[in-house]
Amino acid sequence: MKLILIGYMGSGKSTLGKKLANKCQLPFLDSDQLIEAQTGHSVSDIFAQFGEAHFRQLEKEVIERLHDHEAFVLSCGGGLPCFNNQMEVLNKLGITIYLERPPKELARRLLHSKTERPLIQDKSLDELVSFIEMSLENRKAYYEKAQVTVPRSVGTPKQLHDFLINAGVVSLY
Ligand code: S3P
């Protein structure tokens, strides 16, 4: 089983993904961490030194290497599905699951962890909300190609697990 979590920064992909992997007894992978381990640079350094286009290329290569893996829960960086045709690639690789969250909730969550996220590091709460609204408008078209959409009301790891059981994505045992 290959479960692929996508969604905007701050939507809970890593936190929920780790718990989900645990419950399903699958390895947990995170595209940002794989890139950092492979390059020896933090995501912020890669943006600052080599630019966003280079980072998007690294994301693409990380996904290419996952075709050999049998099973995992993968948390994708927020922009990964929106560049280089990656949404189509992800949909062939496994079951894509979009964590849909409203901009204000995302902004609140991101306010505390924005320094390690180069796209938003200098923004105030109000600026963050406008930025998210604008970029979500562009990204939604990609995210909405996911095979499963998880609504905002599904917030805890248990709720997500139950939701995916009901959706027939994961089994009870
Ligand atoms: C990005 C999201 C980040 C990281 C990078 C760019 C984006 O991952 O890949 O800072 O373009 O939305 P998270 O979604 O895990 O924060």
JSON list of N, CA and C in Angstrom, two decimals, residues 89-169:
[
{"chain": "A", "resi": 89, "resn": "VAL", "atom": "N", "xyz": [1.93, 11.93, -11.82]},
{"chain": "A", "resi": 89, "resn": "VAL", "atom": "CA", "xyz": [2.90, 10.90, -11.41]},
{"chain": "A", "resi": 89, "resn": "VAL", "atom": "C", "xyz": [2.47, 10.30, -10.05]},
{"chain": "A", "resi": 90, "resn": "LEU", "atom": "N", "xyz": [2.08, 11.17, -9.13]},
{"chain": "A", "resi": 90, "resn": "LEU", "atom": "CA", "xyz": [1.67, 10.68, -7.80]},
{"chain": "A", "resi": 90, "resn": "LEU", "atom": "C", "xyz": [0.43, 9.80, -7.89]},
{"chain": "A", "resi": 91, "resn": "ASN", "atom": "N", "xyz": [-0.50, 10.20, -8.76]},
{"chain": "A", "resi": 91, "resn": "ASN", "atom": "CA", "xyz": [-1.73, 9.41, -8.89]},
{"chain": "A", "resi": 91, "resn": "ASN", "atom": "C", "xyz": [-1.46, 8.02, -9.45]},
{"chain": "A", "resi": 92, "resn": "LYS", "atom": "N", "xyz": [-0.39, 7.87, -10.19]},
{"chain": "A", "resi": 92, "resn": "LYS", "atom": "CA", "xyz": [-0.03, 6.53, -10.69]},
{"chain": "A", "resi": 92, "resn": "LYS", "atom": "C", "xyz": [0.76, 5.76, -9.63]},
{"chain": "A", "resi": 93, "resn": "LEU", "atom": "N", "xyz": [1.49, 6.50, -8.82]},
{"chain": "A", "resi": 93, "resn": "LEU", "atom": "CA", "xyz": [2.37, 5.85, -7.83]},
{"chain": "A", "resi": 93, "resn": "LEU", "atom": "C", "xyz": [1.58, 5.21, -6.69]},
{"chain": "A", "resi": 94, "resn": "GLY", "atom": "N", "xyz": [0.51, 5.86, -6.23]},
{"chain": "A", "resi": 94, "resn": "GLY", "atom": "CA", "xyz": [-0.22, 5.31, -5.08]},
{"chain": "A", "resi": 94, "resn": "GLY", "atom": "C", "xyz": [-1.56, 6.01, -4.91]},
{"chain": "A", "resi": 95, "resn": "ILE", "atom": "N", "xyz": [-2.08, 5.95, -3.68]},
{"chain": "A", "resi": 95, "resn": "ILE", "atom": "CA", "xyz": [-3.37, 6.61, -3.41]},
{"chain": "A", "resi": 95, "resn": "ILE", "atom": "C", "xyz": [-3.09, 8.00, -2.86]},
{"chain": "A", "resi": 96, "resn": "THR", "atom": "N", "xyz": [-3.53, 9.00, -3.59]},
{"chain": "A", "resi": 96, "resn": "THR", "atom": "CA", "xyz": [-3.26, 10.38, -3.17]},
{"chain": "A", "resi": 96, "resn": "THR", "atom": "C", "xyz": [-4.39, 10.88, -2.27]},
{"chain": "A", "resi": 97, "resn": "ILE", "atom": "N", "xyz": [-4.01, 11.50, -1.18]},
{"chain": "A", "resi": 97, "resn": "ILE", "atom": "CA", "xyz": [-4.97, 11.93, -0.16]},
{"chain": "A", "resi": 97, "resn": "ILE", "atom": "C", "xyz": [-4.72, 13.42, 0.14]},
{"chain": "A", "resi": 98, "resn": "TYR", "atom": "N", "xyz": [-5.69, 14.23, -0.19]},
{"chain": "A", "resi": 98, "resn": "TYR", "atom": "CA", "xyz": [-5.55, 15.69, -0.02]},
{"chain": "A", "resi": 98, "resn": "TYR", "atom": "C", "xyz": [-6.14, 16.12, 1.33]},
{"chain": "A", "resi": 99, "resn": "LEU", "atom": "N", "xyz": [-5.31, 16.72, 2.17]},
{"chain": "A", "resi": 99, "resn": "LEU", "atom": "CA", "xyz": [-5.78, 17.27, 3.44]},
{"chain": "A", "resi": 99, "resn": "LEU", "atom": "C", "xyz": [-6.23, 18.70, 3.17]},
{"chain": "A", "resi": 100, "resn": "GLU", "atom": "N", "xyz": [-7.53, 18.88, 3.05]},
{"chain": "A", "resi": 100, "resn": "GLU", "atom": "CA", "xyz": [-8.07, 20.20, 2.71]},
{"chain": "A", "resi": 100, "resn": "GLU", "atom": "C", "xyz": [-8.29, 21.02, 3.99]},
{"chain": "A", "resi": 101, "resn": "ARG", "atom": "N", "xyz": [-7.68, 22.19, 4.05]},
{"chain": "A", "resi": 101, "resn": "ARG", "atom": "CA", "xyz": [-7.79, 23.04, 5.25]},
{"chain": "A", "resi": 101, "resn": "ARG", "atom": "C", "xyz": [-8.00, 24.49, 4.82]},
{"chain": "A", "resi": 102, "resn": "PRO", "atom": "N", "xyz": [-8.80, 25.28, 5.55]},
{"chain": "A", "resi": 102, "resn": "PRO", "atom": "CA", "xyz": [-9.02, 26.68, 5.16]},
{"chain": "A", "resi": 102, "resn": "PRO", "atom": "C", "xyz": [-7.80, 27.57, 5.45]},
{"chain": "A", "resi": 103, "resn": "PRO", "atom": "N", "xyz": [-7.60, 28.62, 4.64]},
{"chain": "A", "resi": 103, "resn": "PRO", "atom": "CA", "xyz": [-6.42, 29.48, 4.76]},
{"chain": "A", "resi": 103, "resn": "PRO", "atom": "C", "xyz": [-6.17, 30.02, 6.17]},
{"chain": "A", "resi": 104, "resn": "LYS", "atom": "N", "xyz": [-7.22, 30.41, 6.90]},
{"chain": "A", "resi": 104, "resn": "LYS", "atom": "CA", "xyz": [-6.99, 30.99, 8.23]},
{"chain": "A", "resi": 104, "resn": "LYS", "atom": "C", "xyz": [-6.38, 29.96, 9.17]},
{"chain": "A", "resi": 105, "resn": "GLU", "atom": "N", "xyz": [-6.88, 28.74, 9.08]},
{"chain": "A", "resi": 105, "resn": "GLU", "atom": "CA", "xyz": [-6.34, 27.67, 9.93]},
{"chain": "A", "resi": 105, "resn": "GLU", "atom": "C", "xyz": [-4.88, 27.38, 9.55]},
{"chain": "A", "resi": 106, "resn": "LEU", "atom": "N", "xyz": [-4.60, 27.34, 8.27]},
{"chain": "A", "resi": 106, "resn": "LEU", "atom": "CA", "xyz": [-3.22, 27.11, 7.82]},
{"chain": "A", "resi": 106, "resn": "LEU", "atom": "C", "xyz": [-2.31, 28.22, 8.33]},
{"chain": "A", "resi": 107, "resn": "ALA", "atom": "N", "xyz": [-2.77, 29.46, 8.20]},
{"chain": "A", "resi": 107, "resn": "ALA", "atom": "CA", "xyz": [-1.95, 30.61, 8.61]},
{"chain": "A", "resi": 107, "resn": "ALA", "atom": "C", "xyz": [-1.64, 30.53, 10.11]},
{"chain": "A", "resi": 108, "resn": "ARG", "atom": "N", "xyz": [-2.65, 30.21, 10.91]},
{"chain": "A", "resi": 108, "resn": "ARG", "atom": "CA", "xyz": [-2.44, 30.11, 12.36]},
{"chain": "A", "resi": 108, "resn": "ARG", "atom": "C", "xyz": [-1.39, 29.06, 12.68]},
{"chain": "A", "resi": 109, "resn": "ARG", "atom": "N", "xyz": [-1.47, 27.94, 12.00]},
{"chain": "A", "resi": 109, "resn": "ARG", "atom": "CA", "xyz": [-0.53, 26.86, 12.29]},
{"chain": "A", "resi": 109, "resn": "ARG", "atom": "C", "xyz": [0.87, 27.20, 11.79]},
{"chain": "A", "resi": 110, "resn": "LEU", "atom": "N", "xyz": [0.94, 27.93, 10.67]},
{"chain": "A", "resi": 110, "resn": "LEU", "atom": "CA", "xyz": [2.25, 28.21, 10.07]},
{"chain": "A", "resi": 110, "resn": "LEU", "atom": "C", "xyz": [3.01, 29.32, 10.78]},
{"chain": "A", "resi": 111, "resn": "LEU", "atom": "N", "xyz": [2.28, 30.15, 11.48]},
{"chain": "A", "resi": 111, "resn": "LEU", "atom": "CA", "xyz": [2.90, 31.30, 12.14]},
{"chain": "A", "resi": 111, "resn": "LEU", "atom": "C", "xyz": [4.05, 30.87, 13.05]},
{"chain": "A", "resi": 112, "resn": "HIS", "atom": "N", "xyz": [3.91, 29.69, 13.65]},
{"chain": "A", "resi": 112, "resn": "HIS", "atom": "CA", "xyz": [4.92, 29.22, 14.60]},
{"chain": "A", "resi": 112, "resn": "HIS", "atom": "C", "xyz": [6.07, 28.44, 13.96]},
{"chain": "A", "resi": 113, "resn": "SER", "atom": "N", "xyz": [5.95, 28.15, 12.68]},
{"chain": "A", "resi": 113, "resn": "SER", "atom": "CA", "xyz": [7.01, 27.31, 12.08]},
{"chain": "A", "resi": 113, "resn": "SER", "atom": "C", "xyz": [7.41, 27.86, 10.73]},
{"chain": "A", "resi": 114, "resn": "LYS", "atom": "N", "xyz": [7.36, 29.19, 10.60]},
{"chain": "A", "resi": 114, "resn": "LYS", "atom": "CA", "xyz": [7.61, 29.73, 9.26]},
{"chain": "A", "resi": 114, "resn": "LYS", "atom": "C", "xyz": [9.09, 29.94, 8.95]},
{"chain": "A", "resi": 115, "resn": "THR", "atom": "N", "xyz": [9.94, 29.96, 9.97]},
{"chain": "A", "resi": 115, "resn": "THR", "atom": "CA", "xyz": [11.36, 30.24, 9.68]},
{"chain": "A", "resi": 115, "resn": "THR", "atom": "C", "xyz": [11.97, 29.15, 8.79]},
{"chain": "A", "resi": 116, "resn": "GLU", "atom": "N", "xyz": [11.54, 27.90, 8.98]},
{"chain": "A", "resi": 116, "resn": "GLU", "atom": "CA", "xyz": [12.13, 26.84, 8.13]},
{"chain": "A", "resi": 116, "resn": "GLU", "atom": "C", "xyz": [11.40, 26.71, 6.79]},
{"chain": "A", "resi": 117, "resn": "ARG", "atom": "N", "xyz": [10.44, 27.62, 6.52]},
{"chain": "A", "resi": 117, "resn": "ARG", "atom": "CA", "xyz": [9.72, 27.55, 5.24]},
{"chain": "A", "resi": 117, "resn": "ARG", "atom": "C", "xyz": [10.00, 28.81, 4.42]},
{"chain": "A", "resi": 118, "resn": "PRO", "atom": "N", "xyz": [10.92, 28.69, 3.45]},
{"chain": "A", "resi": 118, "resn": "PRO", "atom": "CA", "xyz": [11.40, 29.87, 2.74]},
{"chain": "A", "resi": 118, "resn": "PRO", "atom": "C", "xyz": [10.32, 30.70, 2.05]},
{"chain": "A", "resi": 119, "resn": "LEU", "atom": "N", "xyz": [9.22, 30.09, 1.63]},
{"chain": "A", "resi": 119, "resn": "LEU", "atom": "CA", "xyz": [8.22, 30.86, 0.89]},
{"chain": "A", "resi": 119, "resn": "LEU", "atom": "C", "xyz": [7.45, 31.84, 1.77]},
{"chain": "A", "resi": 120, "resn": "ILE", "atom": "N", "xyz": [7.48, 31.62, 3.09]},
{"chain": "A", "resi": 120, "resn": "ILE", "atom": "CA", "xyz": [6.64, 32.44, 3.97]},
{"chain": "A", "resi": 120, "resn": "ILE", "atom": "C", "xyz": [7.38, 33.06, 5.14]},
{"chain": "A", "resi": 121, "resn": "GLN", "atom": "N", "xyz": [8.71, 32.95, 5.14]},
{"chain": "A", "resi": 121, "resn": "GLN", "atom": "CA", "xyz": [9.43, 33.26, 6.38]},
{"chain": "A", "resi": 121, "resn": "GLN", "atom": "C", "xyz": [9.30, 34.70, 6.88]},
{"chain": "A", "resi": 122, "resn": "ASP", "atom": "N", "xyz": [9.03, 35.65, 5.99]},
{"chain": "A", "resi": 122, "resn": "ASP", "atom": "CA", "xyz": [9.01, 37.05, 6.45]},
{"chain": "A", "resi": 122, "resn": "ASP", "atom": "C", "xyz": [7.60, 37.59, 6.69]},
{"chain": "A", "resi": 123, "resn": "LYS", "atom": "N", "xyz": [6.59, 36.76, 6.70]},
{"chain": "A", "resi": 123, "resn": "LYS", "atom": "CA", "xyz": [5.22, 37.28, 6.68]},
{"chain": "A", "resi": 123, "resn": "LYS", "atom": "C", "xyz": [4.56, 37.36, 8.06]},
{"chain": "A", "resi": 124, "resn": "SER", "atom": "N", "xyz": [3.75, 38.42, 8.24]},
{"chain": "A", "resi": 124, "resn": "SER", "atom": "CA", "xyz": [2.93, 38.55, 9.45]},
{"chain": "A", "resi": 124, "resn": "SER", "atom": "C", "xyz": [1.68, 37.68, 9.27]},
{"chain": "A", "resi": 125, "resn": "LEU", "atom": "N", "xyz": [0.83, 37.59, 10.33]},
{"chain": "A", "resi": 125, "resn": "LEU", "atom": "CA", "xyz": [-0.36, 36.75, 10.23]},
{"chain": "A", "resi": 125, "resn": "LEU", "atom": "C", "xyz": [-1.26, 37.19, 9.07]},
{"chain": "A", "resi": 126, "resn": "ASP", "atom": "N", "xyz": [-1.52, 38.52, 8.98]},
{"chain": "A", "resi": 126, "resn": "ASP", "atom": "CA", "xyz": [-2.40, 39.02, 7.91]},
{"chain": "A", "resi": 126, "resn": "ASP", "atom": "C", "xyz": [-1.82, 38.76, 6.52]},
{"chain": "A", "resi": 127, "resn": "GLU", "atom": "N", "xyz": [-0.51, 39.00, 6.43]},
{"chain": "A", "resi": 127, "resn": "GLU", "atom": "CA", "xyz": [0.15, 38.76, 5.12]},
{"chain": "A", "resi": 127, "resn": "GLU", "atom": "C", "xyz": [0.09, 37.28, 4.76]},
{"chain": "A", "resi": 128, "resn": "LEU", "atom": "N", "xyz": [0.25, 36.46, 5.80]},
{"chain": "A", "resi": 128, "resn": "LEU", "atom": "CA", "xyz": [0.20, 35.01, 5.57]},
{"chain": "A", "resi": 128, "resn": "LEU", "atom": "C", "xyz": [-1.15, 34.58, 5.03]},
{"chain": "A", "resi": 129, "resn": "VAL", "atom": "N", "xyz": [-2.23, 35.09, 5.65]},
{"chain": "A", "resi": 129, "resn": "VAL", "atom": "CA", "xyz": [-3.58, 34.71, 5.21]},
{"chain": "A", "resi": 129, "resn": "VAL", "atom": "C", "xyz": [-3.77, 35.09, 3.74]},
{"chain": "A", "resi": 130, "resn": "SER", "atom": "N", "xyz": [-3.39, 36.33, 3.36]},
{"chain": "A", "resi": 130, "resn": "SER", "atom": "CA", "xyz": [-3.56, 36.74, 1.95]},
{"chain": "A", "resi": 130, "resn": "SER", "atom": "C", "xyz": [-2.71, 35.89, 1.02]},
{"chain": "A", "resi": 131, "resn": "PHE", "atom": "N", "xyz": [-1.46, 35.64, 1.45]},
{"chain": "A", "resi": 131, "resn": "PHE", "atom": "CA", "xyz": [-0.56, 34.84, 0.61]},
{"chain": "A", "resi": 131, "resn": "PHE", "atom": "C", "xyz": [-1.14, 33.44, 0.39]},
{"chain": "A", "resi": 132, "resn": "ILE", "atom": "N", "xyz": [-1.64, 32.85, 1.46]},
{"chain": "A", "resi": 132, "resn": "ILE", "atom": "CA", "xyz": [-2.17, 31.48, 1.36]},
{"chain": "A", "resi": 132, "resn": "ILE", "atom": "C", "xyz": [-3.41, 31.47, 0.47]},
{"chain": "A", "resi": 133, "resn": "GLU", "atom": "N", "xyz": [-4.29, 32.46, 0.68]},
{"chain": "A", "resi": 133, "resn": "GLU", "atom": "CA", "xyz": [-5.51, 32.51, -0.14]},
{"chain": "A", "resi": 133, "resn": "GLU", "atom": "C", "xyz": [-5.15, 32.55, -1.62]},
{"chain": "A", "resi": 134, "resn": "MET", "atom": "N", "xyz": [-4.15, 33.39, -1.92]},
{"chain": "A", "resi": 134, "resn": "MET", "atom": "CA", "xyz": [-3.75, 33.55, -3.32]},
{"chain": "A", "resi": 134, "resn": "MET", "atom": "C", "xyz": [-3.11, 32.28, -3.87]},
{"chain": "A", "resi": 135, "resn": "SER", "atom": "N", "xyz": [-2.16, 31.72, -3.12]},
{"chain": "A", "resi": 135, "resn": "SER", "atom": "CA", "xyz": [-1.46, 30.56, -3.71]},
{"chain": "A", "resi": 135, "resn": "SER", "atom": "C", "xyz": [-2.33, 29.30, -3.67]},
{"chain": "A", "resi": 136, "resn": "LEU", "atom": "N", "xyz": [-3.25, 29.21, -2.69]},
{"chain": "A", "resi": 136, "resn": "LEU", "atom": "CA", "xyz": [-4.16, 28.06, -2.69]},
{"chain": "A", "resi": 136, "resn": "LEU", "atom": "C", "xyz": [-5.06, 28.07, -3.91]},
{"chain": "A", "resi": 137, "resn": "GLU", "atom": "N", "xyz": [-5.42, 29.28, -4.32]},
{"chain": "A", "resi": 137, "resn": "GLU", "atom": "CA", "xyz": [-6.26, 29.44, -5.51]},
{"chain": "A", "resi": 137, "resn": "GLU", "atom": "C", "xyz": [-5.58, 28.79, -6.72]},
{"chain": "A", "resi": 138, "resn": "ASN", "atom": "N", "xyz": [-4.25, 28.96, -6.82]},
{"chain": "A", "resi": 138, "resn": "ASN", "atom": "CA", "xyz": [-3.50, 28.33, -7.92]},
{"chain": "A", "resi": 138, "resn": "ASN", "atom": "C", "xyz": [-3.30, 26.83, -7.71]},
{"chain": "A", "resi": 139, "resn": "ARG", "atom": "N", "xyz": [-3.05, 26.48, -6.46]},
{"chain": "A", "resi": 139, "resn": "ARG", "atom": "CA", "xyz": [-2.67, 25.08, -6.18]},
{"chain": "A", "resi": 139, "resn": "ARG", "atom": "C", "xyz": [-3.86, 24.13, -6.11]},
{"chain": "A", "resi": 140, "resn": "LYS", "atom": "N", "xyz": [-5.02, 24.71, -5.79]},
{"chain": "A", "resi": 140, "resn": "LYS", "atom": "CA", "xyz": [-6.23, 23.88, -5.63]},
{"chain": "A", "resi": 140, "resn": "LYS", "atom": "C", "xyz": [-6.48, 22.97, -6.83]},
{"chain": "A", "resi": 141, "resn": "ALA", "atom": "N", "xyz": [-6.24, 23.50, -8.01]},
{"chain": "A", "resi": 141, "resn": "ALA", "atom": "CA", "xyz": [-6.51, 22.72, -9.23]},
{"chain": "A", "resi": 141, "resn": "ALA", "atom": "C", "xyz": [-5.71, 21.42, -9.24]},
{"chain": "A", "resi": 142, "resn": "TYR", "atom": "N", "xyz": [-4.51, 21.47, -8.65]},
{"chain": "A", "resi": 142, "resn": "TYR", "atom": "CA", "xyz": [-3.68, 20.26, -8.59]},
{"chain": "A", "resi": 142, "resn": "TYR", "atom": "C", "xyz": [-4.14, 19.37, -7.44]},
{"chain": "A", "resi": 143, "resn": "TYR", "atom": "N", "xyz": [-4.28, 19.98, -6.27]},
{"chain": "A", "resi": 143, "resn": "TYR", "atom": "CA", "xyz": [-4.66, 19.20, -5.08]},
{"chain": "A", "resi": 143, "resn": "TYR", "atom": "C", "xyz": [-5.97, 18.45, -5.32]},
{"chain": "A", "resi": 144, "resn": "GLU", "atom": "N", "xyz": [-6.87, 19.11, -6.04]},
{"chain": "A", "resi": 144, "resn": "GLU", "atom": "CA", "xyz": [-8.20, 18.51, -6.21]},
{"chain": "A", "resi": 144, "resn": "GLU", "atom": "C", "xyz": [-8.21, 17.33, -7.17]},
{"chain": "A", "resi": 145, "resn": "LYS", "atom": "N", "xyz": [-7.06, 17.03, -7.75]},
{"chain": "A", "resi": 145, "resn": "LYS", "atom": "CA", "xyz": [-6.96, 15.81, -8.57]},
{"chain": "A", "resi": 145, "resn": "LYS", "atom": "C", "xyz": [-6.66, 14.59, -7.70]},
{"chain": "A", "resi": 146, "resn": "ALA", "atom": "N", "xyz": [-6.55, 14.79, -6.39]},
{"chain": "A", "resi": 146, "resn": "ALA", "atom": "CA", "xyz": [-6.27, 13.66, -5.49]},
{"chain": "A", "resi": 146, "resn": "ALA", "atom": "C", "xyz": [-7.43, 12.67, -5.52]},
{"chain": "A", "resi": 147, "resn": "GLN", "atom": "N", "xyz": [-7.11, 11.43, -5.24]},
{"chain": "A", "resi": 147, "resn": "GLN", "atom": "CA", "xyz": [-8.15, 10.39, -5.27]},
{"chain": "A", "resi": 147, "resn": "GLN", "atom": "C", "xyz": [-9.08, 10.48, -4.06]},
{"chain": "A", "resi": 148, "resn": "VAL", "atom": "N", "xyz": [-8.54, 11.00, -2.96]},
{"chain": "A", "resi": 148, "resn": "VAL", "atom": "CA", "xyz": [-9.35, 11.14, -1.75]},
{"chain": "A", "resi": 148, "resn": "VAL", "atom": "C", "xyz": [-9.15, 12.55, -1.19]},
{"chain": "A", "resi": 149, "resn": "THR", "atom": "N", "xyz": [-10.25, 13.23, -0.82]},
{"chain": "A", "resi": 149, "resn": "THR", "atom": "CA", "xyz": [-10.12, 14.53, -0.16]},
{"chain": "A", "resi": 149, "resn": "THR", "atom": "C", "xyz": [-10.60, 14.40, 1.27]},
{"chain": "A", "resi": 150, "resn": "VAL", "atom": "N", "xyz": [-9.75, 14.85, 2.19]},
{"chain": "A", "resi": 150, "resn": "VAL", "atom": "CA", "xyz": [-10.08, 14.77, 3.61]},
{"chain": "A", "resi": 150, "resn": "VAL", "atom": "C", "xyz": [-10.57, 16.14, 4.07]},
{"chain": "A", "resi": 151, "resn": "PRO", "atom": "N", "xyz": [-11.82, 16.25, 4.51]},
{"chain": "A", "resi": 151, "resn": "PRO", "atom": "CA", "xyz": [-12.34, 17.57, 4.89]},
{"chain": "A", "resi": 151, "resn": "PRO", "atom": "C", "xyz": [-11.77, 18.05, 6.23]},
{"chain": "A", "resi": 152, "resn": "ARG", "atom": "N", "xyz": [-11.94, 19.33, 6.46]},
{"chain": "A", "resi": 152, "resn": "ARG", "atom": "CA", "xyz": [-11.41, 19.96, 7.66]},
{"chain": "A", "resi": 152, "resn": "ARG", "atom": "C", "xyz": [-11.88, 19.28, 8.95]},
{"chain": "A", "resi": 153, "resn": "SER", "atom": "N", "xyz": [-13.13, 18.77, 8.93]},
{"chain": "A", "resi": 153, "resn": "SER", "atom": "CA", "xyz": [-13.70, 18.16, 10.14]},
{"chain": "A", "resi": 153, "resn": "SER", "atom": "C", "xyz": [-12.92, 16.92, 10.57]},
{"chain": "A", "resi": 154, "resn": "VAL", "atom": "N", "xyz": [-12.12, 16.36, 9.69]},
{"chain": "A", "resi": 154, "resn": "VAL", "atom": "CA", "xyz": [-11.30, 15.20, 10.03]},
{"chain": "A", "resi": 154, "resn": "VAL", "atom": "C", "xyz": [-9.93, 15.73, 10.43]},
{"chain": "A", "resi": 155, "resn": "GLY", "atom": "N", "xyz": [-9.69, 15.83, 11.74]},
{"chain": "A", "resi": 155, "resn": "GLY", "atom": "CA", "xyz": [-8.49, 16.53, 12.19]},
{"chain": "A", "resi": 155, "resn": "GLY", "atom": "C", "xyz": [-7.51, 15.68, 12.97]},
{"chain": "A", "resi": 156, "resn": "THR", "atom": "N", "xyz": [-8.00, 14.73, 13.75]},
{"chain": "A", "resi": 156, "resn": "THR", "atom": "CA", "xyz": [-7.08, 13.95, 14.59]},
{"chain": "A", "resi": 156, "resn": "THR", "atom": "C", "xyz": [-6.60, 12.71, 13.83]},
{"chain": "A", "resi": 157, "resn": "PRO", "atom": "N", "xyz": [-5.50, 12.11, 14.30]},
{"chain": "A", "resi": 157, "resn": "PRO", "atom": "CA", "xyz": [-5.01, 10.89, 13.64]},
{"chain": "A", "resi": 157, "resn": "PRO", "atom": "C", "xyz": [-6.07, 9.78, 13.63]},
{"chain": "A", "resi": 158, "resn": "LYS", "atom": "N", "xyz": [-6.82, 9.66, 14.74]},
{"chain": "A", "resi": 158, "resn": "LYS", "atom": "CA", "xyz": [-7.85, 8.61, 14.80]},
{"chain": "A", "resi": 158, "resn": "LYS", "atom": "C", "xyz": [-8.96, 8.90, 13.78]},
{"chain": "A", "resi": 159, "resn": "GLN", "atom": "N", "xyz": [-9.37, 10.17, 13.72]},
{"chain": "A", "resi": 159, "resn": "GLN", "atom": "CA", "xyz": [-10.41, 10.54, 12.74]},
{"chain": "A", "resi": 159, "resn": "GLN", "atom": "C", "xyz": [-9.94, 10.25, 11.31]},
{"chain": "A", "resi": 160, "resn": "LEU", "atom": "N", "xyz": [-8.67, 10.54, 11.05]},
{"chain": "A", "resi": 160, "resn": "LEU", "atom": "CA", "xyz": [-8.16, 10.29, 9.69]},
{"chain": "A", "resi": 160, "resn": "LEU", "atom": "C", "xyz": [-8.15, 8.79, 9.39]},
{"chain": "A", "resi": 161, "resn": "HIS", "atom": "N", "xyz": [-7.69, 8.01, 10.37]},
{"chain": "A", "resi": 161, "resn": "HIS", "atom": "CA", "xyz": [-7.64, 6.56, 10.17]},
{"chain": "A", "resi": 161, "resn": "HIS", "atom": "C", "xyz": [-9.05, 6.02, 9.92]},
{"chain": "A", "resi": 162, "resn": "ASP", "atom": "N", "xyz": [-10.01, 6.44, 10.75]},
{"chain": "A", "resi": 162, "resn": "ASP", "atom": "CA", "xyz": [-11.40, 5.99, 10.58]},
{"chain": "A", "resi": 162, "resn": "ASP", "atom": "C", "xyz": [-11.95, 6.43, 9.22]},
{"chain": "A", "resi": 163, "resn": "PHE", "atom": "N", "xyz": [-11.65, 7.67, 8.86]},
{"chain": "A", "resi": 163, "resn": "PHE", "atom": "CA", "xyz": [-12.13, 8.21, 7.58]},
{"chain": "A", "resi": 163, "resn": "PHE", "atom": "C", "xyz": [-11.60, 7.35, 6.41]},
{"chain": "A", "resi": 164, "resn": "LEU", "atom": "N", "xyz": [-10.33, 6.98, 6.49]},
{"chain": "A", "resi": 164, "resn": "LEU", "atom": "CA", "xyz": [-9.74, 6.20, 5.40]},
{"chain": "A", "resi": 164, "resn": "LEU", "atom": "C", "xyz": [-10.26, 4.77, 5.38]},
{"chain": "A", "resi": 165, "resn": "ILE", "atom": "N", "xyz": [-10.62, 4.25, 6.56]},
{"chain": "A", "resi": 165, "resn": "ILE", "atom": "CA", "xyz": [-11.27, 2.92, 6.60]},
{"chain": "A", "resi": 165, "resn": "ILE", "atom": "C", "xyz": [-12.63, 3.02, 5.91]},
{"chain": "A", "resi": 166, "resn": "ASN", "atom": "N", "xyz": [-13.41, 4.03, 6.29]},
{"chain": "A", "resi": 166, "resn": "ASN", "atom": "CA", "xyz": [-14.74, 4.21, 5.69]},
{"chain": "A", "resi": 166, "resn": "ASN", "atom": "C", "xyz": [-14.67, 4.44, 4.18]},
{"chain": "A", "resi": 167, "resn": "ALA", "atom": "N", "xyz": [-13.59, 5.12, 3.76]},
{"chain": "A", "resi": 167, "resn": "ALA", "atom": "CA", "xyz": [-13.44, 5.40, 2.32]},
{"chain": "A", "resi": 167, "resn": "ALA", "atom": "C", "xyz": [-12.90, 4.16, 1.58]},
{"chain": "A", "resi": 168, "resn": "GLY", "atom": "N", "xyz": [-12.61, 3.09, 2.33]},
{"chain": "A", "resi": 168, "resn": "GLY", "atom": "CA", "xyz": [-12.12, 1.86, 1.70]},
{"chain": "A", "resi": 168, "resn": "GLY", "atom": "C", "xyz": [-10.65, 1.95, 1.28]},
{"chain": "A", "resi": 169, "resn": "VAL", "atom": "N", "xyz": [-9.94, 2.94, 1.83]},
{"chain": "A", "resi": 169, "resn": "VAL", "atom": "CA", "xyz": [-8.53, 3.11, 1.46]},
{"chain": "A", "resi": 169, "resn": "VAL", "atom": "C", "xyz": [-7.63, 2.20, 2.30]}
]
